[in-house]
């Protein structure tokens, strides 16, 4: 009878140990799961900062390359696809993958991996969580001393909040990678140089189109009308404005190039002599052409006929007539 009672008490004690173990395990695993969730949320936050900084930095870098190099359609296409590929890789690796892991899709970190990360943050815990997980893998009936050890280690780490080992505010130090390129872009806009970013990036996006190199100056035709009566002379009056004024300007007519007369630093003139028909021409200076212009001719008027009406005074007694 004593033997039977002893076994019964042992079974009861083991039963309560198992219940205690399950309760402690549920609490431990719940804390580990909260840590893992926060771990992946922190990775997603870092990924968002990384992606935004990458978008801005490469936008500036590639815009500068296009602005100062004026690449061909092929070169701009290479920049466009490099930009897209780099940011797509960052998006997938640092945002999409952690997001799927947060949703427990695919491979995620194990409790053991989480225990190692927590142990590095809390020296007081060290490898206690890892030991608890290893002891839990043993059979409940192997030894009551195992459960006692689990209980003791679990109680020693209950006061620790595992999720505190991850601090979202630590990501503030990474915000400089967004702030610096954002400030540069802002400066370009307020100083009137936004075209360095906007025009260059637009050419990169529209990389299939060939763009002519933009001249640092522009031609201004001062003549109100490009019209002349046939067989008369016409003086073309041109002003040049821009950051760089050419020393010489030429006019190109039917693949023939003639120099314009320079009146002053920005004003040039050219005399068309005895114009008999329309003349198409372009202006040229320092490797840059103007748009096409046309000097139109107006036919010289000729008198074909005229009538004279004669009104005679009354005393002449003559009738009015038309000659």
mmCIF file of C-alpha atoms in Angstrom:
data_model
loop_
_atom_site.group_PDB
_atom_site.id
_atom_site.type_symbol
_atom_site.label_atom_id
_atom_site.label_comp_id
_atom_site.label_asym_id
_atom_site.label_seq_id
_atom_site.Cartn_x
_atom_site.Cartn_y
_atom_site.Cartn_z
ATOM 1 C CA UNK A 1 0.000 0.000 0.000
ATOM 2 C CA UNK A 2 2.776 2.435 0.832
ATOM 3 C CA UNK A 3 4.386 1.692 -2.495
ATOM 4 C CA UNK A 4 1.186 2.364 -4.357
ATOM 5 C CA UNK A 5 0.630 5.641 -2.494
ATOM 6 C CA UNK A 6 4.204 6.670 -3.190
ATOM 7 C CA UNK A 7 3.760 6.078 -6.910
ATOM 8 C CA UNK A 8 0.537 7.984 -6.913
ATOM 9 C CA UNK A 9 2.103 10.981 -5.250
ATOM 10 C CA UNK A 10 4.973 10.845 -7.711
ATOM 11 C CA UNK A 11 2.562 10.774 -10.628
ATOM 12 C CA UNK A 12 0.647 13.710 -9.194
ATOM 13 C CA UNK A 13 3.845 15.653 -8.692
ATOM 14 C CA UNK A 14 4.915 14.890 -12.255
ATOM 15 C CA UNK A 15 1.507 15.966 -13.527
ATOM 16 C CA UNK A 16 1.713 19.309 -11.795
ATOM 17 C CA UNK A 17 5.291 19.745 -13.068
ATOM 18 C CA UNK A 18 4.085 19.161 -16.596
ATOM 19 C CA UNK A 19 1.310 21.741 -16.162
ATOM 20 C CA UNK A 20 3.808 24.225 -14.753
ATOM 21 C CA UNK A 21 6.199 23.552 -17.587
ATOM 22 C CA UNK A 22 3.486 24.122 -20.172
ATOM 23 C CA UNK A 23 2.451 27.391 -18.541
ATOM 24 C CA UNK A 24 6.022 28.632 -18.344
ATOM 25 C CA UNK A 25 6.693 27.518 -21.905
ATOM 26 C CA UNK A 26 3.623 29.363 -23.168
ATOM 27 C CA UNK A 27 4.793 32.532 -21.457
ATOM 28 C CA UNK A 28 8.337 32.147 -22.799
ATOM 29 C CA UNK A 29 7.229 31.360 -26.345
ATOM 30 C CA UNK A 30 4.771 34.264 -26.301
ATOM 31 C CA UNK A 31 7.582 36.657 -25.321
ATOM 32 C CA UNK A 32 9.826 35.172 -27.996
ATOM 33 C CA UNK A 33 7.108 35.558 -30.628
ATOM 34 C CA UNK A 34 6.621 39.211 -29.669
ATOM 35 C CA UNK A 35 10.369 39.700 -29.974
ATOM 36 C CA UNK A 36 10.442 38.062 -33.416
ATOM 37 C CA UNK A 37 7.540 40.256 -34.605
ATOM 38 C CA UNK A 38 9.309 43.405 -33.448
ATOM 39 C CA UNK A 39 12.563 42.117 -34.956
ATOM 40 C CA UNK A 40 11.005 41.931 -38.428
ATOM 41 C CA UNK A 41 9.114 45.228 -38.024
ATOM 42 C CA UNK A 42 12.439 46.861 -37.240
ATOM 43 C CA UNK A 43 13.968 45.282 -40.346
ATOM 44 C CA UNK A 44 11.089 46.630 -42.474
ATOM 45 C CA UNK A 45 11.568 50.123 -40.989
ATOM 46 C CA UNK A 46 15.281 49.981 -41.795
ATOM 47 C CA UNK A 47 14.409 48.748 -45.282
ATOM 48 C CA UNK A 48 12.067 51.700 -45.888
ATOM 49 C CA UNK A 49 14.798 54.140 -44.853
ATOM 50 C CA UNK A 50 17.309 52.290 -47.007
ATOM 51 C CA UNK A 51 14.977 52.272 -50.035
ATOM 52 C CA UNK A 52 14.077 55.967 -49.766
ATOM 53 C CA UNK A 53 17.728 56.979 -49.355
ATOM 54 C CA UNK A 54 18.662 54.782 -52.312
ATOM 55 C CA UNK A 55 15.976 56.385 -54.500
ATOM 56 C CA UNK A 56 17.220 59.891 -53.655
ATOM 57 C CA UNK A 57 20.972 59.219 -53.776
ATOM 58 C CA UNK A 58 20.892 57.382 -57.100
ATOM 59 C CA UNK A 59 18.498 60.015 -58.508
ATOM 60 C CA UNK A 60 21.075 62.711 -57.736
ATOM 61 C CA UNK A 61 24.042 60.625 -58.876
ATOM 62 C CA UNK A 62 22.539 59.536 -62.202
ATOM 63 C CA UNK A 63 21.115 63.030 -62.877
ATOM 64 C CA UNK A 64 24.585 64.523 -62.444
ATOM 65 C CA UNK A 65 26.045 61.939 -64.827
ATOM 66 C CA UNK A 66 23.430 62.730 -67.483
ATOM 67 C CA UNK A 67 23.637 66.507 -67.000
ATOM 68 C CA UNK A 68 27.420 66.746 -67.366
ATOM 69 C CA UNK A 69 27.896 63.903 -69.884
ATOM 70 C CA UNK A 70 24.767 64.178 -72.068
ATOM 71 C CA UNK A 71 24.692 60.455 -72.735
ATOM 72 C CA UNK A 72 23.266 58.787 -75.809
ATOM 73 C CA UNK A 73 19.950 56.961 -75.799
ATOM 74 C CA UNK A 74 21.780 53.704 -75.012
ATOM 75 C CA UNK A 75 23.707 55.267 -72.112
ATOM 76 C CA UNK A 76 20.561 56.751 -70.602
ATOM 77 C CA UNK A 77 18.846 53.375 -70.995
ATOM 78 C CA UNK A 78 21.653 51.710 -69.026
ATOM 79 C CA UNK A 79 21.266 54.265 -66.216
ATOM 80 C CA UNK A 80 17.483 53.809 -66.193
ATOM 81 C CA UNK A 81 17.611 50.023 -65.856
ATOM 82 C CA UNK A 82 20.444 50.112 -63.295
ATOM 83 C CA UNK A 83 18.370 52.544 -61.217
ATOM 84 C CA UNK A 84 15.267 50.349 -61.437
ATOM 85 C CA UNK A 85 17.179 47.121 -60.772
ATOM 86 C CA UNK A 86 19.069 48.413 -57.728
ATOM 87 C CA UNK A 87 15.955 49.799 -56.061
ATOM 88 C CA UNK A 88 13.916 46.706 -56.932
ATOM 89 C CA UNK A 89 16.563 44.494 -55.281
ATOM 90 C CA UNK A 90 16.522 46.718 -52.187
ATOM 91 C CA UNK A 91 12.708 46.653 -52.115
ATOM 92 C CA UNK A 92 12.560 42.852 -52.292
ATOM 93 C CA UNK A 93 15.465 42.098 -49.959
ATOM 94 C CA UNK A 94 14.859 44.675 -47.245
ATOM 95 C CA UNK A 95 11.069 45.133 -47.305
ATOM 96 C CA UNK A 96 9.212 42.349 -49.117
ATOM 97 C CA UNK A 97 11.210 39.460 -47.598
ATOM 98 C CA UNK A 98 10.984 40.751 -43.971
ATOM 99 C CA UNK A 99 7.269 41.427 -44.522
ATOM 100 C CA UNK A 100 6.647 37.819 -45.576
ATOM 101 C CA UNK A 101 8.694 36.639 -42.585
ATOM 102 C CA UNK A 102 6.614 38.842 -40.293
ATOM 103 C CA UNK A 103 3.548 37.067 -41.692
ATOM 104 C CA UNK A 104 5.353 33.738 -41.050
ATOM 105 C CA UNK A 105 5.626 32.949 -44.728
ATOM 106 C CA UNK A 106 8.764 31.096 -45.716
ATOM 107 C CA UNK A 107 11.846 30.644 -43.559
ATOM 108 C CA UNK A 108 12.015 32.748 -40.383
ATOM 109 C CA UNK A 109 14.421 32.930 -37.471
ATOM 110 C CA UNK A 110 13.970 30.153 -34.919
ATOM 111 C CA UNK A 111 13.477 30.558 -31.182
ATOM 112 C CA UNK A 112 17.125 29.538 -30.758
ATOM 113 C CA UNK A 113 18.272 32.310 -33.109
ATOM 114 C CA UNK A 114 16.068 34.781 -31.269
ATOM 115 C CA UNK A 115 17.522 33.575 -27.930
ATOM 116 C CA UNK A 116 21.060 34.250 -29.176
ATOM 117 C CA UNK A 117 20.125 37.797 -30.275
ATOM 118 C CA UNK A 118 18.462 38.523 -26.922
ATOM 119 C CA UNK A 119 21.427 37.040 -25.045
ATOM 120 C CA UNK A 120 23.804 39.421 -26.812
ATOM 121 C CA UNK A 121 21.666 42.389 -25.788
ATOM 122 C CA UNK A 122 21.115 41.299 -22.170
ATOM 123 C CA UNK A 123 24.403 40.008 -20.685
ATOM 124 C CA UNK A 124 22.469 39.016 -17.555
ATOM 125 C CA UNK A 125 20.469 36.509 -19.580
ATOM 126 C CA UNK A 126 23.401 35.282 -21.671
ATOM 127 C CA UNK A 127 22.459 31.781 -22.881
ATOM 128 C CA UNK A 128 19.715 31.014 -20.322
ATOM 129 C CA UNK A 129 16.922 31.167 -22.900
ATOM 130 C CA UNK A 130 18.854 28.865 -25.191
ATOM 131 C CA UNK A 131 19.381 26.419 -22.304
ATOM 132 C CA UNK A 132 15.663 26.469 -21.495
ATOM 133 C CA UNK A 133 14.809 25.693 -25.110
ATOM 134 C CA UNK A 134 17.316 22.836 -25.138
ATOM 135 C CA UNK A 135 15.960 21.408 -21.855
ATOM 136 C CA UNK A 136 12.420 21.596 -23.241
ATOM 137 C CA UNK A 137 13.423 19.216 -25.995
ATOM 138 C CA UNK A 138 13.992 16.500 -23.373
ATOM 139 C CA UNK A 139 11.152 14.201 -22.345
ATOM 140 C CA UNK A 140 8.967 15.351 -19.445
ATOM 141 C CA UNK A 141 9.466 11.992 -17.699
ATOM 142 C CA UNK A 142 13.266 11.951 -18.024
ATOM 143 C CA UNK A 143 14.020 13.713 -14.783
ATOM 144 C CA UNK A 144 12.153 16.009 -12.443
ATOM 145 C CA UNK A 145 15.416 17.825 -11.938
ATOM 146 C CA UNK A 146 15.155 19.014 -15.566
ATOM 147 C CA UNK A 147 11.851 20.699 -14.826
ATOM 148 C CA UNK A 148 13.288 22.229 -11.695
ATOM 149 C CA UNK A 149 16.141 23.627 -13.736
ATOM 150 C CA UNK A 150 13.721 24.987 -16.372
ATOM 151 C CA UNK A 151 11.597 26.613 -13.677
ATOM 152 C CA UNK A 152 14.604 28.192 -12.029
ATOM 153 C CA UNK A 153 15.996 29.598 -15.311
ATOM 154 C CA UNK A 154 12.577 30.779 -16.435
ATOM 155 C CA UNK A 155 11.953 32.637 -13.171
ATOM 156 C CA UNK A 156 15.360 34.341 -13.510
ATOM 157 C CA UNK A 157 14.442 35.894 -16.883
ATOM 158 C CA UNK A 158 10.762 36.706 -16.281
ATOM 159 C CA UNK A 159 11.527 40.335 -15.410
ATOM 160 C CA UNK A 160 13.129 40.939 -18.810
ATOM 161 C CA UNK A 161 11.089 42.237 -21.747
ATOM 162 C CA UNK A 162 12.726 40.633 -24.773
ATOM 163 C CA UNK A 163 11.237 43.170 -27.191
ATOM 164 C CA UNK A 164 13.142 45.937 -25.400
ATOM 165 C CA UNK A 165 16.291 44.570 -26.991
ATOM 166 C CA UNK A 166 15.022 46.201 -30.217
ATOM 167 C CA UNK A 167 14.651 49.968 -30.218
ATOM 168 C CA UNK A 168 12.965 51.599 -33.205
ATOM 169 C CA UNK A 169 14.493 54.958 -32.247
ATOM 170 C CA UNK A 170 17.951 53.631 -33.080
ATOM 171 C CA UNK A 171 16.996 54.005 -36.731
ATOM 172 C CA UNK A 172 17.174 57.805 -36.362
ATOM 173 C CA UNK A 173 20.901 57.625 -37.022
ATOM 174 C CA UNK A 174 20.128 56.262 -40.511
ATOM 175 C CA UNK A 175 17.871 59.212 -41.394
ATOM 176 C CA UNK A 176 20.928 61.245 -42.419
ATOM 177 C CA UNK A 177 21.020 59.184 -45.631
ATOM 178 C CA UNK A 178 17.595 60.653 -46.464
ATOM 179 C CA UNK A 179 18.195 64.142 -45.062
ATOM 180 C CA UNK A 180 21.408 64.896 -46.980
ATOM 181 C CA UNK A 181 20.149 64.126 -50.543
ATOM 182 C CA UNK A 182 16.789 65.747 -49.717
ATOM 183 C CA UNK A 183 18.582 68.932 -48.658
ATOM 184 C CA UNK A 184 20.650 68.923 -51.857
ATOM 185 C CA UNK A 185 17.536 68.571 -54.001
ATOM 186 C CA UNK A 186 15.858 71.391 -52.043
ATOM 187 C CA UNK A 187 18.884 73.639 -52.622
ATOM 188 C CA UNK A 188 18.797 72.945 -56.355
ATOM 189 C CA UNK A 189 15.150 74.015 -56.469
ATOM 190 C CA UNK A 190 15.452 77.232 -54.448
ATOM 191 C CA UNK A 191 18.584 78.337 -56.346
ATOM 192 C CA UNK A 192 16.879 77.984 -59.732
ATOM 193 C CA UNK A 193 18.932 74.959 -60.793
ATOM 194 C CA UNK A 194 16.170 72.375 -60.562
ATOM 195 C CA UNK A 195 16.639 71.577 -64.266
ATOM 196 C CA UNK A 196 19.832 69.718 -63.319
ATOM 197 C CA UNK A 197 17.599 67.196 -61.549
ATOM 198 C CA UNK A 198 14.271 67.453 -63.362
ATOM 199 C CA UNK A 199 15.455 67.732 -66.969
ATOM 200 C CA UNK A 200 18.214 65.147 -66.591
ATOM 201 C CA UNK A 201 16.003 62.603 -64.832
ATOM 202 C CA UNK A 202 13.265 63.166 -67.446
ATOM 203 C CA UNK A 203 15.757 62.342 -70.221
ATOM 204 C CA UNK A 204 16.811 59.188 -68.349
ATOM 205 C CA UNK A 205 13.193 58.045 -68.013
ATOM 206 C CA UNK A 206 12.510 58.890 -71.671
ATOM 207 C CA UNK A 207 15.731 57.137 -72.700
ATOM 208 C CA UNK A 208 14.385 55.951 -76.059
ATOM 209 C CA UNK A 209 14.255 59.529 -77.368
ATOM 210 C CA UNK A 210 17.303 61.243 -78.819
ATOM 211 C CA UNK A 211 17.851 64.726 -77.385
ATOM 212 C CA UNK A 212 19.917 67.480 -78.973
ATOM 213 C CA UNK A 213 22.477 69.165 -76.764
ATOM 214 C CA UNK A 214 21.003 72.346 -75.307
ATOM 215 C CA UNK A 215 22.930 75.516 -76.220
ATOM 216 C CA UNK A 216 24.143 77.841 -73.429
ATOM 217 C CA UNK A 217 22.672 80.742 -75.422
ATOM 218 C CA UNK A 218 19.669 81.520 -77.613
ATOM 219 C CA UNK A 219 19.140 83.481 -80.817
ATOM 220 C CA UNK A 220 16.609 86.324 -80.768
ATOM 221 C CA UNK A 221 15.308 87.700 -84.071
ATOM 222 C CA UNK A 222 14.548 91.386 -83.617
ATOM 223 C CA UNK A 223 12.797 91.846 -86.985
ATOM 224 C CA UNK A 224 9.042 92.083 -86.507
ATOM 225 C CA UNK A 225 8.369 90.256 -89.771
ATOM 226 C CA UNK A 226 10.581 88.142 -91.983
ATOM 227 C CA UNK A 227 9.065 89.551 -95.183
ATOM 228 C CA UNK A 228 10.567 91.527 -98.050
ATOM 229 C CA UNK A 229 9.309 92.865 -101.376
ATOM 230 C CA UNK A 230 10.961 91.135 -104.296
ATOM 231 C CA UNK A 231 14.256 92.549 -105.546
ATOM 232 C CA UNK A 232 14.760 94.607 -102.392
ATOM 233 C CA UNK A 233 17.379 94.231 -99.632
ATOM 234 C CA UNK A 234 16.613 92.921 -96.139
ATOM 235 C CA UNK A 235 18.770 93.320 -93.026
ATOM 236 C CA UNK A 236 18.451 90.511 -90.462
ATOM 237 C CA UNK A 237 18.888 91.784 -86.888
ATOM 238 C CA UNK A 238 19.944 89.148 -84.307
ATOM 239 C CA UNK A 239 20.590 89.378 -80.550
ATOM 240 C CA UNK A 240 22.199 86.588 -78.514
ATOM 241 C CA UNK A 241 21.354 85.914 -74.852
ATOM 242 C CA UNK A 242 22.716 83.294 -72.475
ATOM 243 C CA UNK A 243 25.427 82.328 -70.019
ATOM 244 C CA UNK A 244 27.980 82.071 -72.828
ATOM 245 C CA UNK A 245 27.937 84.453 -75.819
ATOM 246 C CA UNK A 246 29.669 83.203 -79.001
ATOM 247 C CA UNK A 247 32.215 85.407 -80.722
ATOM 248 C CA UNK A 248 30.901 84.668 -84.207
ATOM 249 C CA UNK A 249 27.521 83.768 -85.636
ATOM 250 C CA UNK A 250 26.942 82.269 -89.052
ATOM 251 C CA UNK A 251 23.904 81.946 -91.265
ATOM 252 C CA UNK A 252 23.446 78.744 -93.261
ATOM 253 C CA UNK A 253 21.583 78.956 -96.560
ATOM 254 C CA UNK A 254 21.327 75.866 -98.784
ATOM 255 C CA UNK A 255 24.364 74.276 -97.062
ATOM 256 C CA UNK A 256 26.392 77.458 -97.578
ATOM 257 C CA UNK A 257 27.594 79.277 -94.472
ATOM 258 C CA UNK A 258 28.107 83.042 -94.219
ATOM 259 C CA UNK A 259 29.349 85.121 -91.319
ATOM 260 C CA UNK A 260 27.137 87.748 -89.672
ATOM 261 C CA UNK A 261 28.441 91.258 -89.012
ATOM 262 C CA UNK A 262 29.090 91.853 -85.312
ATOM 263 C CA UNK A 263 27.758 95.236 -84.135
ATOM 264 C CA UNK A 264 28.479 94.748 -80.445
ATOM 265 C CA UNK A 265 28.960 91.976 -77.893
ATOM 266 C CA UNK A 266 25.452 90.554 -78.298
ATOM 267 C CA UNK A 267 24.109 92.030 -81.572
ATOM 268 C CA UNK A 268 24.754 90.639 -85.066
ATOM 269 C CA UNK A 269 23.390 91.540 -88.501
ATOM 270 C CA UNK A 270 23.252 90.100 -91.997
ATOM 271 C CA UNK A 271 22.181 91.762 -95.238
ATOM 272 C CA UNK A 272 20.170 89.834 -97.817
ATOM 273 C CA UNK A 273 20.670 91.576 -101.163
ATOM 274 C CA UNK A 274 18.167 91.664 -104.033
ATOM 275 C CA UNK A 275 15.872 88.977 -102.645
ATOM 276 C CA UNK A 276 13.831 87.412 -105.451
ATOM 277 C CA UNK A 277 12.335 84.318 -103.749
ATOM 278 C CA UNK A 278 11.745 82.791 -100.306
ATOM 279 C CA UNK A 279 14.937 81.945 -98.408
ATOM 280 C CA UNK A 280 15.134 79.235 -95.745
ATOM 281 C CA UNK A 281 17.996 79.633 -93.307
ATOM 282 C CA UNK A 282 19.413 78.629 -89.923
ATOM 283 C CA UNK A 283 21.731 80.383 -87.505
ATOM 284 C CA UNK A 284 24.836 78.597 -86.255
ATOM 285 C CA UNK A 285 27.384 79.284 -83.502
ATOM 286 C CA UNK A 286 29.818 77.138 -81.460
ATOM 287 C CA UNK A 287 28.337 73.858 -82.643
ATOM 288 C CA UNK A 288 24.691 74.801 -82.030
ATOM 289 C CA UNK A 289 21.953 75.479 -84.581
ATOM 290 C CA UNK A 290 18.859 77.612 -84.230
ATOM 291 C CA UNK A 291 15.444 76.598 -85.433
ATOM 292 C CA UNK A 292 14.708 77.001 -89.131
ATOM 293 C CA UNK A 293 13.566 80.419 -90.361
ATOM 294 C CA UNK A 294 12.076 81.545 -93.662
ATOM 295 C CA UNK A 295 12.423 84.980 -95.229
ATOM 296 C CA UNK A 296 9.275 85.315 -97.334
ATOM 297 C CA UNK A 297 9.112 87.454 -100.447
ATOM 298 C CA UNK A 298 6.156 89.575 -101.494
ATOM 299 C CA UNK A 299 5.647 90.170 -105.201
ATOM 300 C CA UNK A 300 6.540 93.681 -106.282
ATOM 301 C CA UNK A 301 3.313 95.513 -107.260
ATOM 302 C CA UNK A 302 2.845 96.495 -110.921
ATOM 303 C CA UNK A 303 0.194 98.842 -112.332
ATOM 304 C CA UNK A 304 -1.912 96.894 -114.792
ATOM 305 C CA UNK A 305 -4.476 99.633 -115.562
ATOM 306 C CA UNK A 306 -6.033 102.773 -114.129
ATOM 307 C CA UNK A 307 -9.094 104.957 -114.866
ATOM 308 C CA UNK A 308 -9.381 108.732 -114.833
ATOM 309 C CA UNK A 309 -12.753 110.353 -114.234
ATOM 310 C CA UNK A 310 -13.105 113.823 -115.754
ATOM 311 C CA UNK A 311 -15.599 116.246 -114.160
ATOM 312 C CA UNK A 312 -16.011 119.267 -116.477
ATOM 313 C CA UNK A 313 -17.152 122.651 -115.186
ATOM 314 C CA UNK A 314 -20.728 123.494 -116.030
ATOM 315 C CA UNK A 315 -19.842 126.455 -118.262
ATOM 316 C CA UNK A 316 -17.960 124.112 -120.623
ATOM 317 C CA UNK A 317 -21.193 122.338 -121.318
ATOM 318 C CA UNK A 318 -19.217 119.059 -121.634
ATOM 319 C CA UNK A 319 -20.333 115.727 -120.352
ATOM 320 C CA UNK A 320 -18.217 113.948 -117.710
ATOM 321 C CA UNK A 321 -16.252 111.089 -119.084
ATOM 322 C CA UNK A 322 -13.914 108.255 -118.006
ATOM 323 C CA UNK A 323 -10.570 107.703 -119.704
#
